[in-house]
Tab-separated table of C-alpha atoms in Angstrom:
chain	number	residue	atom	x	y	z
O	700	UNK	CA	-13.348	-34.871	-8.734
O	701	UNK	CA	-12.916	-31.662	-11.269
O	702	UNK	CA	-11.862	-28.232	-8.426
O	703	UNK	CA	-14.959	-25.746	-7.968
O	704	UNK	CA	-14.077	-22.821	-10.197
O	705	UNK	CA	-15.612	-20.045	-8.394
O	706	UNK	CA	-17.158	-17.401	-10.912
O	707	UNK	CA	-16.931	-14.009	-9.718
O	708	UNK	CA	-20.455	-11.873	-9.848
O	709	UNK	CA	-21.228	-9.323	-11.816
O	710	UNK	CA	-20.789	-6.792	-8.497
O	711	UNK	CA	-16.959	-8.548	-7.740
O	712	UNK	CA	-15.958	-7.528	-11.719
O	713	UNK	CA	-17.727	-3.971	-10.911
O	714	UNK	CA	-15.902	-3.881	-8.044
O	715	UNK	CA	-12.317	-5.397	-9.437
O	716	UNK	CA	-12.297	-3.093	-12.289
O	717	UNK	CA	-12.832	0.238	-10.759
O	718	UNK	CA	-10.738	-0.183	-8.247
O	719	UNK	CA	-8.439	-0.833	-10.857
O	720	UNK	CA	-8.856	2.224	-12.708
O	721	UNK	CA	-8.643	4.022	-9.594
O	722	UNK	CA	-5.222	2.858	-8.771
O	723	UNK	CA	-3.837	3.189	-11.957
O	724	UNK	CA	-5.156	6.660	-11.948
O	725	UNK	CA	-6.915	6.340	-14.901
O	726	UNK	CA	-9.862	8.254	-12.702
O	727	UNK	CA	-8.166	10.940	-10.368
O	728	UNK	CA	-8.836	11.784	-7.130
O	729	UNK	CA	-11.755	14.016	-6.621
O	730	UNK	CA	-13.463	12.802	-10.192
O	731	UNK	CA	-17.215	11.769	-10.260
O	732	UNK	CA	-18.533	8.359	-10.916
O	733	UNK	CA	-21.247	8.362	-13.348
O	734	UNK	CA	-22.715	5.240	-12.509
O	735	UNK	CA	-24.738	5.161	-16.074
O	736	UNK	CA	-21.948	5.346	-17.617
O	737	UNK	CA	-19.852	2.513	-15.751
O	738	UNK	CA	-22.692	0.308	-16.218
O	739	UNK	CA	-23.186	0.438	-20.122
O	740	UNK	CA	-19.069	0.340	-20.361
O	741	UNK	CA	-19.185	-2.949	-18.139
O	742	UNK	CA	-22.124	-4.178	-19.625
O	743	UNK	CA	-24.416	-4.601	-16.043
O	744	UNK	CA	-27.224	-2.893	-14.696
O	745	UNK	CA	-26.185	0.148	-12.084
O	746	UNK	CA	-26.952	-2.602	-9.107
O	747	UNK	CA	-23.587	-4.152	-9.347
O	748	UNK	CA	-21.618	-1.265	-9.922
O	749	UNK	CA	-23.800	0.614	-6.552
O	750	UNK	CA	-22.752	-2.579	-4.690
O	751	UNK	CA	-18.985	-2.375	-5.478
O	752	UNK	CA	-19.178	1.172	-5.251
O	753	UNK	CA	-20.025	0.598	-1.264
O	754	UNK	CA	-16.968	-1.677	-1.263
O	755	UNK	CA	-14.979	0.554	-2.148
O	756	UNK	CA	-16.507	3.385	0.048
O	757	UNK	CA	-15.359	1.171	3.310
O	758	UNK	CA	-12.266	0.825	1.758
O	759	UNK	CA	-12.185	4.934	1.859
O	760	UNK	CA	-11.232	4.659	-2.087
O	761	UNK	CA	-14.668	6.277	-2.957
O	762	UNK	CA	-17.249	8.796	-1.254
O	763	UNK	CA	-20.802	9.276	-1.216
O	764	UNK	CA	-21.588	13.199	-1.117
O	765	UNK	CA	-25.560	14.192	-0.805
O	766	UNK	CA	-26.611	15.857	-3.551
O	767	UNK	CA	-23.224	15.456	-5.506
O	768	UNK	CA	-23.358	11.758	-5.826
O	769	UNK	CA	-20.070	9.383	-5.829
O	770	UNK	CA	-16.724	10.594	-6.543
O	771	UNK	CA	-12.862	9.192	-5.770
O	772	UNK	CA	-11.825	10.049	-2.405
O	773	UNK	CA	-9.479	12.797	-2.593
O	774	UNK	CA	-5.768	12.764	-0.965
O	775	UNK	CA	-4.709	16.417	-0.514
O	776	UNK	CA	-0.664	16.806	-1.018
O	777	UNK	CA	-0.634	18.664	2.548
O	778	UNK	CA	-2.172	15.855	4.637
O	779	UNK	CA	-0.235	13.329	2.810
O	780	UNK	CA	2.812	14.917	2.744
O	781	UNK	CA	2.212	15.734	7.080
O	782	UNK	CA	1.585	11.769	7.623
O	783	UNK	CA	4.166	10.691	5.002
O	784	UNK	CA	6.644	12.909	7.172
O	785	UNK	CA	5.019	11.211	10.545
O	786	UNK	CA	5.793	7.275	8.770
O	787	UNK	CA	9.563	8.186	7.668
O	788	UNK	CA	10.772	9.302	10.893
O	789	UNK	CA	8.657	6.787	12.498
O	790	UNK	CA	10.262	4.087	10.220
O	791	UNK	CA	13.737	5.509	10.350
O	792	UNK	CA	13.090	5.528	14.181
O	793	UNK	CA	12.199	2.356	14.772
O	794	UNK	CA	14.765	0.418	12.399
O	795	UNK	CA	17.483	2.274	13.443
O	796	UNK	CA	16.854	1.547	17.482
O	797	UNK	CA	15.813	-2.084	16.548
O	798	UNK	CA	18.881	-2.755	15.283
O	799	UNK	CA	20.828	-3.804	18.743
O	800	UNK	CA	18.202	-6.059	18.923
O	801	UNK	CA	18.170	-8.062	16.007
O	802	UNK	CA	20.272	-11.434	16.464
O	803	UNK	CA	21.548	-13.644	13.329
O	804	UNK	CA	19.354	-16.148	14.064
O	805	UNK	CA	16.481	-13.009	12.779
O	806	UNK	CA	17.947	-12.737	9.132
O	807	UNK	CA	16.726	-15.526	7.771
O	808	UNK	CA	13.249	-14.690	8.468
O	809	UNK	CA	13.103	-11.172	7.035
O	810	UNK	CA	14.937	-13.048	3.973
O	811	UNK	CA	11.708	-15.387	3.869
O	812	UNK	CA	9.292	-12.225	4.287
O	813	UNK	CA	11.020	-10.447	1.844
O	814	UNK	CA	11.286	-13.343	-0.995
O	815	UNK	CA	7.648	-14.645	-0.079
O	816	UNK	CA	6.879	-10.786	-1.592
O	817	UNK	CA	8.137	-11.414	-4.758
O	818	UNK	CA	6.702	-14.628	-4.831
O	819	UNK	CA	3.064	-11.876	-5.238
O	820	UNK	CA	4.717	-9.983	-7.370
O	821	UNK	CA	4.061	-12.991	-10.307
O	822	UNK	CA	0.937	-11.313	-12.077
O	823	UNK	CA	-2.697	-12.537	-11.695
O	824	UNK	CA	-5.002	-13.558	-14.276
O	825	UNK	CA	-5.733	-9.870	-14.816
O	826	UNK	CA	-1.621	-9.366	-15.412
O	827	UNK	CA	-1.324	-7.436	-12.554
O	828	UNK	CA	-0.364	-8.315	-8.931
O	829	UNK	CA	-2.685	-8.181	-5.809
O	830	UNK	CA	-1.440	-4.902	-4.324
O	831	UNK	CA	-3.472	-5.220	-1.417
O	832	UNK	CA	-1.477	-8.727	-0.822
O	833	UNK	CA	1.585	-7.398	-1.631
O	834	UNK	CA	0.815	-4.309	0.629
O	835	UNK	CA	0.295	-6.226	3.362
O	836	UNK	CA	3.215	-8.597	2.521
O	837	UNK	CA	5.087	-5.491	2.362
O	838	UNK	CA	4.367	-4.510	5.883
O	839	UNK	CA	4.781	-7.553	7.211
O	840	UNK	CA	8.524	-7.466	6.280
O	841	UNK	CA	8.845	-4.202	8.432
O	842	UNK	CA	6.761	-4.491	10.782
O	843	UNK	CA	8.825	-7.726	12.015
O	844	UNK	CA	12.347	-5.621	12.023
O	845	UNK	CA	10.319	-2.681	13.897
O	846	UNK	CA	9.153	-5.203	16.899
O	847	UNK	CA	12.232	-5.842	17.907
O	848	UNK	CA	12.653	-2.379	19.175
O	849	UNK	CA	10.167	-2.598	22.479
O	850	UNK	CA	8.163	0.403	21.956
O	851	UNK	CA	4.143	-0.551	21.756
O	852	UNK	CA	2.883	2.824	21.376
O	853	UNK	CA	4.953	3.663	18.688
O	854	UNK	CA	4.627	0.439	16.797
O	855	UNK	CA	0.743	1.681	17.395
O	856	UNK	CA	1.165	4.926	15.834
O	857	UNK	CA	2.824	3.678	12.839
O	858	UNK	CA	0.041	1.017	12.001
O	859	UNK	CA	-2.579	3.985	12.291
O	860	UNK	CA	-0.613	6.030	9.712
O	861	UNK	CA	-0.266	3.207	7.379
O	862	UNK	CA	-3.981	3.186	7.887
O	863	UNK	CA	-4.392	6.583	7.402
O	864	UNK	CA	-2.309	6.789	4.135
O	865	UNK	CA	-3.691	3.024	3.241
O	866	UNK	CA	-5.480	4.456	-0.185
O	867	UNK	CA	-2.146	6.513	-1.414
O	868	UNK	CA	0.071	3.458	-0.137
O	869	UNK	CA	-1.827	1.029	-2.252
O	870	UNK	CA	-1.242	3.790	-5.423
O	871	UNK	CA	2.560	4.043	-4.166
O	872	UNK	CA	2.614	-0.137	-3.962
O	873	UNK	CA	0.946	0.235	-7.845
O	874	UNK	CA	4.004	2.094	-9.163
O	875	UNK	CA	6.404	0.830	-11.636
O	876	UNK	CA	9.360	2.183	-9.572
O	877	UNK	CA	8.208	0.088	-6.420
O	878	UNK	CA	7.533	-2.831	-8.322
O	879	UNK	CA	11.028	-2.609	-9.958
O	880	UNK	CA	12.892	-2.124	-6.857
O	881	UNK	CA	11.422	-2.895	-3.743
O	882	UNK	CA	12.789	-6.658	-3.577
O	883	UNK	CA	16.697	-5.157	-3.857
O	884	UNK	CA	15.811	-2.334	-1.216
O	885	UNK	CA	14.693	-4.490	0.883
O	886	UNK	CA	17.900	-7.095	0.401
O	887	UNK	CA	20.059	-3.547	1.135
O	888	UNK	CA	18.080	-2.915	4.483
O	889	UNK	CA	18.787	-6.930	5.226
O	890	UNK	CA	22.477	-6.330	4.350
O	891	UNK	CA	22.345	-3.067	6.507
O	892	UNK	CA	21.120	-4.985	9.492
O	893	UNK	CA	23.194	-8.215	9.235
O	894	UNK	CA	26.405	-5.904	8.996
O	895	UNK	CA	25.082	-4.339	12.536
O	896	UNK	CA	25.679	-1.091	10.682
O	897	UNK	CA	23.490	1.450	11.431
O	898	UNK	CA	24.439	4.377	9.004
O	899	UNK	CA	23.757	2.168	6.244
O	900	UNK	CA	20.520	0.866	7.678
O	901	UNK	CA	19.103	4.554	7.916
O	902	UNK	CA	20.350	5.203	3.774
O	903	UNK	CA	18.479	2.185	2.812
O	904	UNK	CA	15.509	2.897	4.765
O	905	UNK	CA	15.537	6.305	3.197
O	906	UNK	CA	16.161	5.185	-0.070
O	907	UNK	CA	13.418	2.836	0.114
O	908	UNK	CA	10.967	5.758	1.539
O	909	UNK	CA	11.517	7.913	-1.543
O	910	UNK	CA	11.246	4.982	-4.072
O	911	UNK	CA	8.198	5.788	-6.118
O	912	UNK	CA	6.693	8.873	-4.297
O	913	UNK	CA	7.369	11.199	-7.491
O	914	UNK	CA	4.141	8.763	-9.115
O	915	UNK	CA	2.417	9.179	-5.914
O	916	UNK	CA	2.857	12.971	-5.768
O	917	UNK	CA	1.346	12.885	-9.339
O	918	UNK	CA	-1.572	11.669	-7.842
O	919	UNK	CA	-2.533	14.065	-5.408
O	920	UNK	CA	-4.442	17.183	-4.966
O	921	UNK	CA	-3.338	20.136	-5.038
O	922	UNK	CA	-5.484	21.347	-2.128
């Protein structure tokens, strides 16, 4: 019996390829969506592309103004540089008082987390990865080293500022630098945590904090 090959619709390769260009910055924060236009370039009618338009608009990558029409959310550099500040010394926080807490027995799980990341990284049919897999593959790995320290409501703010910054951490996840290096920053934060030493755990959690925020700074508004 031959597998099902599901065929996306017409709204799914709206949706796919916008969402591409908006990652990729190829439209900027703040830019209109002329829906005419996307429509003739993709070769639908304007239903798709209003369908994954709302997609996307749940997603918070695109807004609906009255009036105005549709346009690429917009990520101000103040507000993301206030909750990028929040998520470091959350992050830095939580590893760092975690850290009595992890056993041996814990490495070889954030060793699976970590390789079953670059196991996404393999480009799709499109030559890209998922992002939003390898975002959430991404958080995974941290999330499990931040549990260990037994603090619920911070673990709580953390996972509402990921939320908050989930549209500029899927263009951060996009970036070449990430992409390049995340796998080995993540091995040093392992390393840091196996050796039980915590001044190198907090340089490797920094160092993987600034790794590719110059391309996400590109992408913001000045505002």
């Amino acid at each position: 019996m031959q597998p099902i090959i599901k065929v996306p619709t017409l709204s799914e390769l709206a949706y796919e390829s916008i969402k591409a260009q908006i990652l990729s910055c190829k439209i900027r924060p703040g830019e209109r969506i002329n829906i005419d236009q996307y429509s003739e370039s993709l070769g639908v009618s304007t239903t798709p592309v209003r369908e994954a338009l709302s997609k996307l608009q749940q997603e918070g990558l695109v807004q609906y103004i009255p009036r105005t029409g549709w346009k690429i959310s917009r990520i101000s550099k103040q507000e993301f540089r206030k909750l990028q500040e929040l998520k470091s010394l959350l992050e830095i926080t939580l590893a760092e008082r975690a850290l009595p807490f992890i056993k041996p027995d814990n490495i070889p799980q954030m060793v699976l987390l970590n390789n079953e990341m670059k196991e996404l990284f393999k480009p799709c049919s499109d030559g890209k990865p998922d992002l939003e897999k390898l975002l959430e593959a991404n958080d995974r790995f941290h999330m499990y080293i931040f549990k260990f320290y037994d603090n619920d409501i911070m673990i709580e703010i953390l996972q509402q500022t990921w939320n908050n910054l989930r549209y500029a951490r899927l263009i951060w996840i996009s970036s070449e630098e990430f992409l390049n290096n995340f796998y080995e920053e993540h091995n040093e934060i392992i390393a840091a945590i196996k050796d039980k030493d915590s001044s190198a755990l907090r340089r490797a959690v920094e160092k993987h904090l600034r790794c590719g925020l110059g391309y996400m700074e590109a992408c913001l508004e000045d505002k």
